């Protein structure tokens, strides 16, 4: 998963067909996109998948004031649905 995550993070691959149901979520065409009404933008990377496709790792950067949280999620897929198995937050202050 980690190798796949690193490989995908270096590409310009985006999610053009993904349309989030919440209007606050925006799929950016650029690396940084300000959202009207919000001071900070959460940055996410495409997930990295296990070779079997049943596990994934997702990384997010979540700003709060002048600080940031790095969030890492490990997901497992069962019966066609993804479930969060583990999560880790690293706080930078």
mmCIF file of C-alpha atoms in Angstrom:
data_model
loop_
_atom_site.group_PDB
_atom_site.id
_atom_site.type_symbol
_atom_site.label_atom_id
_atom_site.label_comp_id
_atom_site.label_asym_id
_atom_site.label_seq_id
_atom_site.Cartn_x
_atom_site.Cartn_y
_atom_site.Cartn_z
ATOM 1 C CA UNK A 1 0.000 0.000 0.000
ATOM 2 C CA UNK A 2 2.742 2.436 0.940
ATOM 3 C CA UNK A 3 4.635 1.898 -2.328
ATOM 4 C CA UNK A 4 1.430 2.393 -4.343
ATOM 5 C CA UNK A 5 0.555 5.517 -2.322
ATOM 6 C CA UNK A 6 3.991 7.033 -2.967
ATOM 7 C CA UNK A 7 3.857 6.189 -6.680
ATOM 8 C CA UNK A 8 0.416 7.774 -7.081
ATOM 9 C CA UNK A 9 1.289 10.884 -5.064
ATOM 10 C CA UNK A 10 3.967 11.804 -7.601
ATOM 11 C CA UNK A 11 1.595 11.690 -10.565
ATOM 12 C CA UNK A 12 -0.725 14.354 -11.887
ATOM 13 C CA UNK A 13 -3.616 11.860 -11.720
ATOM 14 C CA UNK A 14 -6.859 13.425 -10.492
ATOM 15 C CA UNK A 15 -10.453 12.290 -9.923
ATOM 16 C CA UNK A 16 -12.413 14.027 -12.707
ATOM 17 C CA UNK A 17 -15.463 11.773 -12.373
ATOM 18 C CA UNK A 18 -15.737 12.103 -8.587
ATOM 19 C CA UNK A 19 -18.479 14.521 -7.514
ATOM 20 C CA UNK A 20 -18.783 14.689 -3.706
ATOM 21 C CA UNK A 21 -22.321 15.046 -2.322
ATOM 22 C CA UNK A 22 -21.204 17.756 0.112
ATOM 23 C CA UNK A 23 -20.658 21.105 -1.682
ATOM 24 C CA UNK A 24 -17.822 21.932 0.748
ATOM 25 C CA UNK A 25 -15.751 19.149 -0.827
ATOM 26 C CA UNK A 26 -14.045 20.222 -4.017
ATOM 27 C CA UNK A 27 -11.895 18.070 -6.282
ATOM 28 C CA UNK A 28 -9.093 20.427 -7.268
ATOM 29 C CA UNK A 29 -7.498 20.560 -10.677
ATOM 30 C CA UNK A 30 -4.473 22.207 -9.061
ATOM 31 C CA UNK A 31 -2.525 21.250 -5.952
ATOM 32 C CA UNK A 32 -4.082 24.057 -3.925
ATOM 33 C CA UNK A 33 -7.579 25.444 -4.228
ATOM 34 C CA UNK A 34 -9.145 28.008 -1.891
ATOM 35 C CA UNK A 35 -12.810 27.351 -1.151
ATOM 36 C CA UNK A 36 -15.086 30.355 -0.727
ATOM 37 C CA UNK A 37 -16.138 30.782 2.899
ATOM 38 C CA UNK A 38 -13.310 28.669 4.287
ATOM 39 C CA UNK A 39 -9.950 29.955 5.412
ATOM 40 C CA UNK A 40 -8.084 26.693 4.997
ATOM 41 C CA UNK A 41 -8.118 23.850 2.493
ATOM 42 C CA UNK A 42 -7.757 20.160 3.377
ATOM 43 C CA UNK A 43 -5.330 18.448 1.001
ATOM 44 C CA UNK A 44 -5.712 14.771 0.180
ATOM 45 C CA UNK A 45 -3.819 12.337 -2.008
ATOM 46 C CA UNK A 46 -5.089 9.456 -4.094
ATOM 47 C CA UNK A 47 -5.189 6.269 -2.012
ATOM 48 C CA UNK A 48 -2.548 3.587 -2.225
ATOM 49 C CA UNK A 49 -3.928 0.060 -2.656
ATOM 50 C CA UNK A 50 -2.648 -3.350 -1.609
ATOM 51 C CA UNK A 51 -1.817 -5.773 -4.413
ATOM 52 C CA UNK A 52 -5.064 -7.675 -3.696
ATOM 53 C CA UNK A 53 -7.101 -4.447 -3.757
ATOM 54 C CA UNK A 54 -8.723 -5.193 -0.393
ATOM 55 C CA UNK A 55 -6.761 -2.632 1.657
ATOM 56 C CA UNK A 56 -5.984 1.028 1.071
ATOM 57 C CA UNK A 57 -4.065 3.854 2.698
ATOM 58 C CA UNK A 58 -5.203 7.476 2.505
ATOM 59 C CA UNK A 59 -3.275 10.590 3.582
ATOM 60 C CA UNK A 60 -4.717 14.035 4.336
ATOM 61 C CA UNK A 61 -3.264 17.348 5.513
ATOM 62 C CA UNK A 62 -5.773 19.189 7.682
ATOM 63 C CA UNK A 63 -4.876 22.783 8.599
ATOM 64 C CA UNK A 64 -6.105 24.361 11.830
ATOM 65 C CA UNK A 65 -5.099 27.952 12.528
ATOM 66 C CA UNK A 66 -1.362 28.236 11.721
ATOM 67 C CA UNK A 67 -0.840 24.533 12.490
ATOM 68 C CA UNK A 68 -1.557 21.348 10.558
ATOM 69 C CA UNK A 69 -2.550 17.742 11.207
ATOM 70 C CA UNK A 70 -1.272 14.921 9.009
ATOM 71 C CA UNK A 71 -3.916 12.181 8.968
ATOM 72 C CA UNK A 72 -3.246 8.649 7.741
ATOM 73 C CA UNK A 73 -6.094 6.143 7.363
ATOM 74 C CA UNK A 74 -5.784 2.406 6.758
ATOM 75 C CA UNK A 75 -8.941 0.976 5.187
ATOM 76 C CA UNK A 76 -10.153 -2.546 4.494
ATOM 77 C CA UNK A 77 -12.757 -3.540 1.928
ATOM 78 C CA UNK A 78 -15.453 -6.071 2.785
ATOM 79 C CA UNK A 79 -18.684 -6.787 0.908
ATOM 80 C CA UNK A 80 -18.002 -3.863 -1.430
ATOM 81 C CA UNK A 81 -17.663 -1.294 1.384
ATOM 82 C CA UNK A 82 -14.590 0.403 2.839
ATOM 83 C CA UNK A 83 -14.086 0.460 6.606
ATOM 84 C CA UNK A 84 -11.518 2.449 8.592
ATOM 85 C CA UNK A 85 -9.313 -0.061 10.408
ATOM 86 C CA UNK A 86 -6.727 2.324 11.836
ATOM 87 C CA UNK A 87 -6.038 6.027 11.815
ATOM 88 C CA UNK A 88 -3.117 8.099 12.954
ATOM 89 C CA UNK A 89 -2.960 11.851 13.450
ATOM 90 C CA UNK A 90 0.359 13.694 13.644
ATOM 91 C CA UNK A 91 0.022 17.234 14.956
ATOM 92 C CA UNK A 92 2.469 19.926 13.896
ATOM 93 C CA UNK A 93 2.410 22.928 16.239
#
